[in-house]
C-alpha cells in the first residue's frame, strides 16, 4: 500500500511549483483534489502546442493521479464549497497572490478555525514578508532575480536561464518535504516556501563561494567553478561529459588519454592547481579527445571507472534509460487522447507508489467530489446551471 494512502490533499495551486508538489504526494498515494476554474482550468491546460487529445503536454507533465473539481472561487457558493473541502482535508496547498486567500476566506486562519489539524502550505514568488508583497513570481523571473542566470551560459555569452523551470520544480520538492514533515508531526502546521528562497538555496556551492570571497562568480559554460576537469568535451564525432573530481580519477583519466605525464605534471598535481591552470589543461585534454570517437572514449573511460557520459538529446536519453533496463516512461489510458505516455516518478519505495493514472480532464471529478461532501444531485445541478461548478 502506498505510504500516503488515506491522506487527503486539497490543491488550490496552479501552473508548476504547486502542482509538482501535489503530484509527488499523489504518486506516494495521497488523494489529491485539484480545484480549478470552470471553463479554463489551470493555465497550463492552454500552454501549447503540443497537445494530446486536447490536453497540453505541459499540463500532462505535472498532474497525474489527481481528481479535478471545477469550482468558481469568485462566487460565494464556490468559496463555501472550497472551505468545506478544506475542512475535510489533511493538507491544503495554495499559491494565490498575497492577500487573495484571506479575501476569499480560504487563508490558514479561516481553514484552521474549522480544521485545526490542517497542514496549510503557501507557495509564493518572493516570500510574504518581502516588499512588494503582491509581486507575482514566475520561474524565469526568479532565475533572473536569484542570480542563477548570472552564472549560467557561456563565459563570453549572455546570462542564460536553465532549460527547464528548475526553480519551480525545486520549490515543489521543498514544499513536499515540508508537508511530509508536518504530517509526520500530526498536529497541523503552516508552511511557506518561496521561489526566490528555493532559487537562492539551489546555488549551494556557488553562493558559498560568494560568501567566502565576496566576489561575483563567473560563467563557466559547462565547466565547474571549483573542479577541473569536470565539463563537456568534443570528440572526433560528438560531445561527452567527463567528471574527474579527485586526484585518483584524474590520474585514471590521464591513463585513458595515453598521457600519464599530465598526472605527474606539477601544474596539474592537485585540483587546486588544475583550477589555477584550467585553460592549459583543458586544451591538452581536448587535443587528445579529438583523435577518437565518443563511443571509443566512453568505453575506455568506463573500463577504468572514470565518470563520463554521452551528451544526449531528450529522445535519446529516454531510449537509453529503457535500453539500460528500466523504462523512464509509462503509457496510461486517457479519456480523450486514447493513451498518453508519462515520465515515471523517480521514487522507488518498497511499499509501492500509486499506479500511474492520467491527468484529469477539467471538472472530471466535480460530481464525485461534491457527492462526497454530501451535496445532493439537485443542488449539484443548480450549482452547475449557475456556473459555480462545471461537470464533465
mmCIF file of C-alpha atoms in Angstrom:
data_model
loop_
_atom_site.group_PDB
_atom_site.id
_atom_site.type_symbol
_atom_site.label_atom_id
_atom_site.label_comp_id
_atom_site.label_asym_id
_atom_site.label_seq_id
_atom_site.Cartn_x
_atom_site.Cartn_y
_atom_site.Cartn_z
ATOM 1 C CA UNK A 1 0.000 0.000 0.000
ATOM 2 C CA UNK A 2 1.438 3.442 -0.903
ATOM 3 C CA UNK A 3 2.748 5.276 2.199
ATOM 4 C CA UNK A 4 0.347 8.234 1.894
ATOM 5 C CA UNK A 5 -2.764 6.160 1.266
ATOM 6 C CA UNK A 6 -5.654 7.825 3.114
ATOM 7 C CA UNK A 7 -4.083 11.301 3.142
ATOM 8 C CA UNK A 8 -6.368 13.893 1.528
ATOM 9 C CA UNK A 9 -4.781 16.913 -0.145
ATOM 10 C CA UNK A 10 -6.728 19.895 -1.425
ATOM 11 C CA UNK A 11 -4.747 21.527 -4.201
ATOM 12 C CA UNK A 12 -5.682 25.166 -4.780
ATOM 13 C CA UNK A 13 -2.467 25.823 -6.704
ATOM 14 C CA UNK A 14 -1.815 26.119 -10.401
ATOM 15 C CA UNK A 15 0.957 26.217 -13.042
ATOM 16 C CA UNK A 16 4.055 24.274 -11.880
ATOM 17 C CA UNK A 17 5.541 24.518 -8.363
ATOM 18 C CA UNK A 18 2.311 23.672 -6.503
ATOM 19 C CA UNK A 19 1.089 21.046 -8.976
ATOM 20 C CA UNK A 20 4.530 19.425 -8.989
ATOM 21 C CA UNK A 21 4.382 19.197 -5.192
ATOM 22 C CA UNK A 22 0.922 17.631 -5.209
ATOM 23 C CA UNK A 23 1.877 15.217 -7.996
ATOM 24 C CA UNK A 24 4.691 13.912 -5.787
ATOM 25 C CA UNK A 25 2.163 13.450 -2.966
ATOM 26 C CA UNK A 26 -0.283 11.740 -5.356
ATOM 27 C CA UNK A 27 2.450 9.356 -6.557
ATOM 28 C CA UNK A 28 3.005 8.425 -2.902
ATOM 29 C CA UNK A 29 -0.671 7.570 -2.532
ATOM 30 C CA UNK A 30 -2.400 10.770 -1.404
ATOM 31 C CA UNK A 31 -5.888 11.579 -2.672
ATOM 32 C CA UNK A 32 -5.281 14.930 -4.371
ATOM 33 C CA UNK A 33 -8.305 17.039 -5.274
ATOM 34 C CA UNK A 34 -7.295 19.711 -7.761
ATOM 35 C CA UNK A 35 -9.620 22.726 -7.636
ATOM 36 C CA UNK A 36 -9.739 24.548 -10.986
ATOM 37 C CA UNK A 37 -11.589 27.458 -12.526
ATOM 38 C CA UNK A 38 -14.602 26.365 -14.611
ATOM 39 C CA UNK A 39 -14.120 26.898 -18.327
ATOM 40 C CA UNK A 40 -10.362 27.417 -18.403
ATOM 41 C CA UNK A 41 -8.885 25.445 -15.521
ATOM 42 C CA UNK A 42 -5.203 25.541 -14.671
ATOM 43 C CA UNK A 43 -3.375 27.937 -17.017
ATOM 44 C CA UNK A 44 -1.095 25.144 -18.185
ATOM 45 C CA UNK A 45 -4.043 23.457 -19.924
ATOM 46 C CA UNK A 46 -3.619 26.161 -22.560
ATOM 47 C CA UNK A 47 0.190 26.200 -22.698
ATOM 48 C CA UNK A 48 0.661 24.516 -26.052
ATOM 49 C CA UNK A 49 1.198 23.212 -28.602
ATOM 50 C CA UNK A 50 1.868 20.366 -28.372
ATOM 51 C CA UNK A 51 -1.424 18.808 -27.289
ATOM 52 C CA UNK A 52 -2.626 15.231 -26.836
ATOM 53 C CA UNK A 53 -6.376 14.716 -27.106
ATOM 54 C CA UNK A 54 -6.913 18.430 -26.493
ATOM 55 C CA UNK A 55 -4.721 18.449 -23.362
ATOM 56 C CA UNK A 56 -1.490 20.462 -23.357
ATOM 57 C CA UNK A 57 1.653 18.381 -22.875
ATOM 58 C CA UNK A 58 2.743 20.921 -20.235
ATOM 59 C CA UNK A 59 -0.380 20.240 -18.144
ATOM 60 C CA UNK A 60 0.004 16.479 -18.574
ATOM 61 C CA UNK A 61 3.544 16.644 -17.174
ATOM 62 C CA UNK A 62 2.602 17.614 -13.603
ATOM 63 C CA UNK A 63 -0.948 16.466 -12.889
ATOM 64 C CA UNK A 64 -1.067 12.680 -12.986
ATOM 65 C CA UNK A 65 -3.036 10.825 -10.353
ATOM 66 C CA UNK A 66 -5.258 13.742 -9.271
ATOM 67 C CA UNK A 67 -9.008 14.427 -9.288
ATOM 68 C CA UNK A 68 -10.211 17.639 -10.921
ATOM 69 C CA UNK A 69 -13.040 19.571 -9.298
ATOM 70 C CA UNK A 70 -14.064 22.728 -11.204
ATOM 71 C CA UNK A 71 -15.297 25.415 -8.787
ATOM 72 C CA UNK A 72 -15.632 29.170 -9.322
ATOM 73 C CA UNK A 73 -13.890 30.687 -6.290
ATOM 74 C CA UNK A 74 -15.086 34.144 -7.341
ATOM 75 C CA UNK A 75 -18.613 33.156 -6.274
ATOM 76 C CA UNK A 76 -19.889 32.939 -2.706
ATOM 77 C CA UNK A 77 -21.197 29.412 -3.250
ATOM 78 C CA UNK A 78 -17.861 28.386 -4.751
ATOM 79 C CA UNK A 79 -15.906 29.673 -1.790
ATOM 80 C CA UNK A 80 -18.307 27.913 0.562
ATOM 81 C CA UNK A 81 -17.688 24.624 -1.239
ATOM 82 C CA UNK A 82 -13.923 25.166 -1.226
ATOM 83 C CA UNK A 83 -13.930 25.906 2.507
ATOM 84 C CA UNK A 84 -15.902 22.720 3.101
ATOM 85 C CA UNK A 85 -13.287 20.798 1.112
ATOM 86 C CA UNK A 86 -10.554 22.461 3.188
ATOM 87 C CA UNK A 87 -12.303 21.448 6.401
ATOM 88 C CA UNK A 88 -12.077 17.785 5.379
ATOM 89 C CA UNK A 89 -8.522 17.845 4.051
ATOM 90 C CA UNK A 90 -5.328 16.837 5.821
ATOM 91 C CA UNK A 91 -3.289 19.186 3.661
ATOM 92 C CA UNK A 92 -4.209 22.401 1.803
ATOM 93 C CA UNK A 93 -1.790 23.947 -0.675
ATOM 94 C CA UNK A 94 -2.217 27.289 -2.454
ATOM 95 C CA UNK A 95 -0.201 29.777 -4.496
ATOM 96 C CA UNK A 96 -2.555 32.758 -4.712
ATOM 97 C CA UNK A 97 -1.123 36.259 -4.715
ATOM 98 C CA UNK A 98 -0.610 37.611 -1.212
ATOM 99 C CA UNK A 99 -3.913 38.541 0.403
ATOM 100 C CA UNK A 100 -6.112 36.649 -2.066
ATOM 101 C CA UNK A 101 -6.687 33.588 0.114
ATOM 102 C CA UNK A 102 -7.673 35.793 3.066
ATOM 103 C CA UNK A 103 -10.037 37.829 0.925
ATOM 104 C CA UNK A 104 -11.762 34.625 -0.181
ATOM 105 C CA UNK A 105 -11.926 33.235 3.351
ATOM 106 C CA UNK A 106 -9.555 30.404 2.437
ATOM 107 C CA UNK A 107 -6.482 31.531 4.351
ATOM 108 C CA UNK A 108 -4.893 29.393 7.028
ATOM 109 C CA UNK A 109 -6.713 31.093 9.918
ATOM 110 C CA UNK A 110 -10.120 30.601 8.286
ATOM 111 C CA UNK A 111 -9.374 26.975 7.415
ATOM 112 C CA UNK A 112 -7.814 26.160 10.807
ATOM 113 C CA UNK A 113 -10.878 27.545 12.580
ATOM 114 C CA UNK A 114 -12.819 24.596 11.178
ATOM 115 C CA UNK A 115 -9.897 22.198 10.760
ATOM 116 C CA UNK A 116 -7.278 22.878 13.472
ATOM 117 C CA UNK A 117 -5.078 19.937 12.465
ATOM 118 C CA UNK A 118 -4.691 21.017 8.852
ATOM 119 C CA UNK A 119 -1.248 21.355 7.273
ATOM 120 C CA UNK A 120 -1.538 24.558 5.250
ATOM 121 C CA UNK A 121 1.164 25.246 2.662
ATOM 122 C CA UNK A 122 1.556 28.500 0.736
ATOM 123 C CA UNK A 123 3.860 28.867 -2.255
ATOM 124 C CA UNK A 124 4.857 32.413 -3.131
ATOM 125 C CA UNK A 125 7.163 34.086 -5.607
ATOM 126 C CA UNK A 126 9.296 36.195 -3.292
ATOM 127 C CA UNK A 127 8.018 35.440 0.227
ATOM 128 C CA UNK A 128 5.124 37.089 2.032
ATOM 129 C CA UNK A 129 7.451 39.153 4.256
ATOM 130 C CA UNK A 130 9.258 40.861 1.367
ATOM 131 C CA UNK A 131 8.112 44.044 -0.336
ATOM 132 C CA UNK A 132 6.185 44.402 -2.526
ATOM 133 C CA UNK A 133 4.081 41.595 -1.055
ATOM 134 C CA UNK A 134 1.894 41.079 -4.120
ATOM 135 C CA UNK A 135 4.749 40.751 -6.597
ATOM 136 C CA UNK A 136 3.977 37.850 -8.952
ATOM 137 C CA UNK A 137 6.651 35.194 -9.294
ATOM 138 C CA UNK A 138 7.395 33.053 -12.319
ATOM 139 C CA UNK A 139 10.346 30.710 -12.673
ATOM 140 C CA UNK A 140 12.062 32.741 -15.401
ATOM 141 C CA UNK A 141 11.838 35.964 -13.397
ATOM 142 C CA UNK A 142 13.145 34.240 -10.270
ATOM 143 C CA UNK A 143 16.019 32.625 -12.184
ATOM 144 C CA UNK A 144 16.943 36.201 -13.093
ATOM 145 C CA UNK A 145 16.429 37.678 -9.609
ATOM 146 C CA UNK A 146 18.155 34.848 -7.723
ATOM 147 C CA UNK A 147 21.430 35.090 -9.618
ATOM 148 C CA UNK A 148 21.020 31.742 -11.386
ATOM 149 C CA UNK A 149 21.083 33.351 -14.836
ATOM 150 C CA UNK A 150 24.235 35.291 -13.983
ATOM 151 C CA UNK A 151 26.196 32.038 -13.576
ATOM 152 C CA UNK A 152 24.578 30.095 -16.428
ATOM 153 C CA UNK A 153 25.728 30.171 -20.046
ATOM 154 C CA UNK A 154 28.972 30.572 -21.942
ATOM 155 C CA UNK A 155 31.700 32.662 -20.325
ATOM 156 C CA UNK A 156 31.524 35.224 -23.130
ATOM 157 C CA UNK A 157 27.780 34.932 -23.713
ATOM 158 C CA UNK A 158 24.653 36.482 -22.271
ATOM 159 C CA UNK A 159 23.126 35.414 -18.925
ATOM 160 C CA UNK A 160 21.078 32.298 -19.569
ATOM 161 C CA UNK A 161 18.212 30.521 -17.859
ATOM 162 C CA UNK A 162 18.320 26.807 -17.207
ATOM 163 C CA UNK A 163 16.495 24.923 -19.969
ATOM 164 C CA UNK A 164 13.683 23.765 -17.668
ATOM 165 C CA UNK A 165 11.765 25.549 -14.899
ATOM 166 C CA UNK A 166 14.225 24.321 -12.291
ATOM 167 C CA UNK A 167 13.208 26.788 -9.568
ATOM 168 C CA UNK A 168 9.554 25.750 -9.803
ATOM 169 C CA UNK A 169 10.496 22.076 -9.575
ATOM 170 C CA UNK A 170 12.781 22.635 -6.578
ATOM 171 C CA UNK A 171 10.132 24.754 -4.853
ATOM 172 C CA UNK A 172 7.618 21.950 -5.348
ATOM 173 C CA UNK A 173 10.033 19.435 -3.865
ATOM 174 C CA UNK A 174 10.834 21.667 -0.870
ATOM 175 C CA UNK A 175 7.094 22.106 -0.283
ATOM 176 C CA UNK A 176 6.523 18.339 -0.447
ATOM 177 C CA UNK A 177 9.306 17.699 2.072
ATOM 178 C CA UNK A 178 7.912 20.328 4.464
ATOM 179 C CA UNK A 179 4.383 18.932 4.125
ATOM 180 C CA UNK A 180 5.548 15.395 4.871
ATOM 181 C CA UNK A 181 7.443 16.637 7.934
ATOM 182 C CA UNK A 182 4.351 18.451 9.207
ATOM 183 C CA UNK A 183 2.079 15.476 8.508
ATOM 184 C CA UNK A 184 4.501 13.251 10.397
ATOM 185 C CA UNK A 185 4.263 15.538 13.430
ATOM 186 C CA UNK A 186 0.490 15.236 13.239
ATOM 187 C CA UNK A 187 -0.623 18.480 14.853
ATOM 188 C CA UNK A 188 -1.215 20.843 11.951
ATOM 189 C CA UNK A 189 1.180 23.491 10.743
ATOM 190 C CA UNK A 190 1.640 26.496 8.473
ATOM 191 C CA UNK A 191 4.261 26.341 5.745
ATOM 192 C CA UNK A 192 5.526 28.877 3.258
ATOM 193 C CA UNK A 193 8.039 28.132 0.516
ATOM 194 C CA UNK A 194 9.051 30.842 -1.946
ATOM 195 C CA UNK A 195 10.541 30.527 -5.404
ATOM 196 C CA UNK A 196 13.202 33.104 -4.576
ATOM 197 C CA UNK A 197 14.397 31.275 -1.460
ATOM 198 C CA UNK A 198 14.406 27.978 -3.378
ATOM 199 C CA UNK A 199 16.437 29.580 -6.160
ATOM 200 C CA UNK A 200 18.944 31.048 -3.716
ATOM 201 C CA UNK A 201 19.269 27.734 -1.875
ATOM 202 C CA UNK A 202 19.836 25.980 -5.219
ATOM 203 C CA UNK A 203 23.038 27.983 -5.705
ATOM 204 C CA UNK A 204 24.669 25.774 -2.996
ATOM 205 C CA UNK A 205 28.470 25.861 -3.536
ATOM 206 C CA UNK A 206 28.264 28.903 -5.817
ATOM 207 C CA UNK A 207 26.649 31.094 -3.185
ATOM 208 C CA UNK A 208 29.053 29.668 -0.605
ATOM 209 C CA UNK A 209 31.947 30.794 -2.820
ATOM 210 C CA UNK A 210 30.445 34.298 -2.811
ATOM 211 C CA UNK A 211 30.032 34.321 0.965
ATOM 212 C CA UNK A 212 33.657 33.241 1.410
ATOM 213 C CA UNK A 213 35.277 35.542 -1.164
ATOM 214 C CA UNK A 214 32.792 38.379 -1.635
ATOM 215 C CA UNK A 215 33.363 38.096 -5.369
ATOM 216 C CA UNK A 216 30.837 37.674 -8.187
ATOM 217 C CA UNK A 217 31.144 34.176 -9.739
ATOM 218 C CA UNK A 218 31.900 33.948 -13.430
ATOM 219 C CA UNK A 219 30.029 31.908 -16.005
ATOM 220 C CA UNK A 220 31.893 28.739 -16.975
ATOM 221 C CA UNK A 221 29.533 27.262 -19.562
ATOM 222 C CA UNK A 222 29.513 23.503 -18.958
ATOM 223 C CA UNK A 223 32.599 23.617 -16.755
ATOM 224 C CA UNK A 224 32.690 23.636 -12.954
ATOM 225 C CA UNK A 225 33.917 26.661 -10.967
ATOM 226 C CA UNK A 226 35.691 24.533 -8.334
ATOM 227 C CA UNK A 227 36.646 21.269 -10.085
ATOM 228 C CA UNK A 228 38.826 20.581 -13.140
ATOM 229 C CA UNK A 229 38.297 18.584 -15.312
ATOM 230 C CA UNK A 230 34.536 18.482 -14.837
ATOM 231 C CA UNK A 231 32.885 19.569 -18.083
ATOM 232 C CA UNK A 232 31.841 18.718 -21.615
ATOM 233 C CA UNK A 233 34.448 17.879 -24.252
ATOM 234 C CA UNK A 234 34.261 17.458 -28.037
ATOM 235 C CA UNK A 235 35.492 14.190 -29.541
ATOM 236 C CA UNK A 236 36.020 13.220 -33.159
ATOM 237 C CA UNK A 237 32.280 12.754 -33.690
ATOM 238 C CA UNK A 238 30.319 14.189 -30.765
ATOM 239 C CA UNK A 239 30.304 15.600 -27.265
ATOM 240 C CA UNK A 240 30.854 13.768 -23.987
ATOM 241 C CA UNK A 241 30.825 14.785 -20.330
ATOM 242 C CA UNK A 242 33.740 13.873 -18.071
ATOM 243 C CA UNK A 243 33.817 14.274 -14.294
ATOM 244 C CA UNK A 244 37.128 13.747 -12.509
ATOM 245 C CA UNK A 245 36.585 15.436 -9.127
ATOM 246 C CA UNK A 246 39.554 13.934 -7.285
ATOM 247 C CA UNK A 247 43.216 13.194 -7.921
ATOM 248 C CA UNK A 248 42.678 9.444 -8.289
ATOM 249 C CA UNK A 249 40.063 9.826 -11.020
ATOM 250 C CA UNK A 250 42.166 12.489 -12.726
ATOM 251 C CA UNK A 251 45.103 10.076 -12.811
ATOM 252 C CA UNK A 252 42.893 7.392 -14.390
ATOM 253 C CA UNK A 253 41.672 9.902 -16.970
ATOM 254 C CA UNK A 254 45.266 10.652 -17.914
ATOM 255 C CA UNK A 255 45.863 6.921 -18.298
ATOM 256 C CA UNK A 256 42.868 6.613 -20.644
ATOM 257 C CA UNK A 257 44.158 9.575 -22.652
ATOM 258 C CA UNK A 258 47.549 7.903 -23.003
ATOM 259 C CA UNK A 259 49.127 10.869 -21.277
ATOM 260 C CA UNK A 260 50.360 9.756 -17.817
ATOM 261 C CA UNK A 261 52.709 12.737 -17.810
ATOM 262 C CA UNK A 262 49.698 15.012 -17.258
ATOM 263 C CA UNK A 263 49.082 13.286 -13.934
ATOM 264 C CA UNK A 264 52.627 13.921 -12.680
ATOM 265 C CA UNK A 265 52.912 17.434 -14.123
ATOM 266 C CA UNK A 266 53.304 19.809 -11.181
ATOM 267 C CA UNK A 267 50.883 22.266 -12.807
ATOM 268 C CA UNK A 268 48.074 19.702 -12.538
ATOM 269 C CA UNK A 269 49.067 17.636 -9.494
ATOM 270 C CA UNK A 270 46.141 18.777 -7.313
ATOM 271 C CA UNK A 271 42.650 20.020 -8.010
ATOM 272 C CA UNK A 272 43.611 23.491 -6.772
ATOM 273 C CA UNK A 273 46.469 23.528 -9.301
ATOM 274 C CA UNK A 274 44.181 22.248 -12.033
ATOM 275 C CA UNK A 275 41.673 25.029 -11.339
ATOM 276 C CA UNK A 276 44.520 27.553 -11.412
ATOM 277 C CA UNK A 277 45.764 26.196 -14.758
ATOM 278 C CA UNK A 278 42.346 25.331 -16.153
ATOM 279 C CA UNK A 279 42.783 26.708 -19.678
ATOM 280 C CA UNK A 280 46.092 24.964 -20.333
ATOM 281 C CA UNK A 281 44.901 21.584 -19.067
ATOM 282 C CA UNK A 282 41.556 21.674 -20.853
ATOM 283 C CA UNK A 283 43.310 22.469 -24.130
ATOM 284 C CA UNK A 284 45.638 19.478 -23.687
ATOM 285 C CA UNK A 285 42.730 17.154 -22.919
ATOM 286 C CA UNK A 286 40.766 18.416 -25.919
ATOM 287 C CA UNK A 287 43.709 17.694 -28.247
ATOM 288 C CA UNK A 288 43.728 14.050 -27.224
ATOM 289 C CA UNK A 289 39.960 13.555 -27.202
ATOM 290 C CA UNK A 290 39.736 14.857 -30.783
ATOM 291 C CA UNK A 291 41.573 11.765 -32.039
ATOM 292 C CA UNK A 292 38.820 9.183 -31.381
ATOM 293 C CA UNK A 293 35.043 8.805 -31.434
ATOM 294 C CA UNK A 294 32.788 9.441 -28.458
ATOM 295 C CA UNK A 295 31.928 5.741 -28.137
ATOM 296 C CA UNK A 296 35.602 4.727 -28.112
ATOM 297 C CA UNK A 297 36.427 7.196 -25.371
ATOM 298 C CA UNK A 298 33.347 6.328 -23.294
ATOM 299 C CA UNK A 299 34.191 2.610 -23.419
ATOM 300 C CA UNK A 300 37.749 3.283 -22.263
ATOM 301 C CA UNK A 301 36.634 5.677 -19.526
ATOM 302 C CA UNK A 302 34.030 3.227 -18.233
ATOM 303 C CA UNK A 303 36.630 0.430 -18.128
ATOM 304 C CA UNK A 304 38.734 2.427 -15.659
ATOM 305 C CA UNK A 305 35.770 3.794 -13.726
ATOM 306 C CA UNK A 306 36.054 7.429 -14.765
ATOM 307 C CA UNK A 307 32.593 9.060 -14.516
ATOM 308 C CA UNK A 308 31.543 10.024 -18.027
ATOM 309 C CA UNK A 309 28.570 10.081 -20.328
ATOM 310 C CA UNK A 310 27.293 10.867 -23.772
ATOM 311 C CA UNK A 311 25.593 14.232 -24.171
ATOM 312 C CA UNK A 312 22.226 13.060 -25.422
ATOM 313 C CA UNK A 313 19.106 14.595 -26.839
ATOM 314 C CA UNK A 314 15.958 14.131 -24.748
ATOM 315 C CA UNK A 315 14.508 11.384 -27.004
ATOM 316 C CA UNK A 316 17.879 9.614 -26.965
ATOM 317 C CA UNK A 317 18.054 9.890 -23.163
ATOM 318 C CA UNK A 318 14.628 8.239 -22.820
ATOM 319 C CA UNK A 319 15.631 5.425 -25.173
ATOM 320 C CA UNK A 320 18.945 4.875 -23.408
ATOM 321 C CA UNK A 321 17.293 4.626 -19.988
ATOM 322 C CA UNK A 322 14.922 1.946 -21.264
ATOM 323 C CA UNK A 323 17.687 0.054 -23.055
ATOM 324 C CA UNK A 324 19.700 0.049 -19.825
ATOM 325 C CA UNK A 325 16.965 -1.972 -18.140
ATOM 326 C CA UNK A 326 14.362 0.365 -16.618
ATOM 327 C CA UNK A 327 11.915 2.343 -18.743
ATOM 328 C CA UNK A 328 11.662 6.037 -17.886
ATOM 329 C CA UNK A 329 8.052 6.324 -19.025
ATOM 330 C CA UNK A 330 4.673 4.622 -18.679
ATOM 331 C CA UNK A 331 1.690 4.622 -21.025
ATOM 332 C CA UNK A 332 -1.708 5.140 -19.409
ATOM 333 C CA UNK A 333 -5.240 5.290 -20.847
ATOM 334 C CA UNK A 334 -6.671 8.780 -21.275
ATOM 335 C CA UNK A 335 -10.325 9.810 -21.840
ATOM 336 C CA UNK A 336 -9.634 11.916 -24.946
ATOM 337 C CA UNK A 337 -6.103 11.070 -26.103
ATOM 338 C CA UNK A 338 -6.627 7.302 -26.019
ATOM 339 C CA UNK A 339 -3.233 6.776 -24.463
ATOM 340 C CA UNK A 340 -0.610 9.164 -23.131
ATOM 341 C CA UNK A 341 2.988 8.491 -22.199
ATOM 342 C CA UNK A 342 4.185 9.993 -18.920
ATOM 343 C CA UNK A 343 7.582 10.142 -17.245
ATOM 344 C CA UNK A 344 7.748 7.822 -14.251
ATOM 345 C CA UNK A 345 8.220 9.066 -10.714
ATOM 346 C CA UNK A 346 11.912 8.829 -9.774
ATOM 347 C CA UNK A 347 10.935 7.468 -6.350
ATOM 348 C CA UNK A 348 11.332 3.763 -5.680
ATOM 349 C CA UNK A 349 9.873 2.664 -2.359
ATOM 350 C CA UNK A 350 9.253 -0.844 -1.088
ATOM 351 C CA UNK A 351 5.672 -0.106 -0.028
ATOM 352 C CA UNK A 352 4.956 0.980 -3.597
ATOM 353 C CA UNK A 353 3.637 4.028 -5.400
ATOM 354 C CA UNK A 354 0.135 4.682 -6.674
ATOM 355 C CA UNK A 355 -0.260 3.073 -10.119
ATOM 356 C CA UNK A 356 0.117 5.758 -12.774
ATOM 357 C CA UNK A 357 -3.143 7.433 -13.764
ATOM 358 C CA UNK A 358 -3.752 10.001 -16.491
ATOM 359 C CA UNK A 359 -4.031 13.670 -15.506
ATOM 360 C CA UNK A 360 -7.745 14.502 -15.182
ATOM 361 C CA UNK A 361 -9.910 16.381 -17.630
ATOM 362 C CA UNK A 362 -11.200 19.718 -16.348
ATOM 363 C CA UNK A 363 -14.035 19.026 -13.910
ATOM 364 C CA UNK A 364 -13.829 15.280 -14.492
ATOM 365 C CA UNK A 365 -14.440 14.551 -10.807
ATOM 366 C CA UNK A 366 -16.575 17.522 -9.778
ATOM 367 C CA UNK A 367 -19.749 15.466 -9.321
ATOM 368 C CA UNK A 368 -17.892 12.727 -7.463
ATOM 369 C CA UNK A 369 -16.160 15.138 -5.078
ATOM 370 C CA UNK A 370 -19.326 17.111 -4.321
ATOM 371 C CA UNK A 371 -21.226 13.903 -3.588
ATOM 372 C CA UNK A 372 -18.517 13.042 -1.059
ATOM 373 C CA UNK A 373 -19.287 16.386 0.610
ATOM 374 C CA UNK A 374 -22.914 15.324 0.893
ATOM 375 C CA UNK A 375 -24.214 17.658 -1.827
ATOM 376 C CA UNK A 376 -27.283 16.101 -3.448
ATOM 377 C CA UNK A 377 -27.840 15.825 -7.197
ATOM 378 C CA UNK A 378 -30.402 18.623 -7.273
ATOM 379 C CA UNK A 379 -28.007 21.074 -5.624
ATOM 380 C CA UNK A 380 -25.188 19.995 -7.937
ATOM 381 C CA UNK A 381 -27.407 20.681 -10.939
ATOM 382 C CA UNK A 382 -28.286 24.116 -9.527
ATOM 383 C CA UNK A 383 -24.629 24.967 -8.953
ATOM 384 C CA UNK A 384 -23.727 23.823 -12.467
ATOM 385 C CA UNK A 385 -26.555 25.843 -14.005
ATOM 386 C CA UNK A 386 -25.352 28.931 -12.116
ATOM 387 C CA UNK A 387 -21.791 28.429 -13.334
ATOM 388 C CA UNK A 388 -20.463 27.855 -9.813
ATOM 389 C CA UNK A 389 -19.149 24.442 -10.823
ATOM 390 C CA UNK A 390 -18.644 22.657 -14.109
ATOM 391 C CA UNK A 391 -19.167 18.963 -14.765
ATOM 392 C CA UNK A 392 -17.874 16.569 -17.395
#
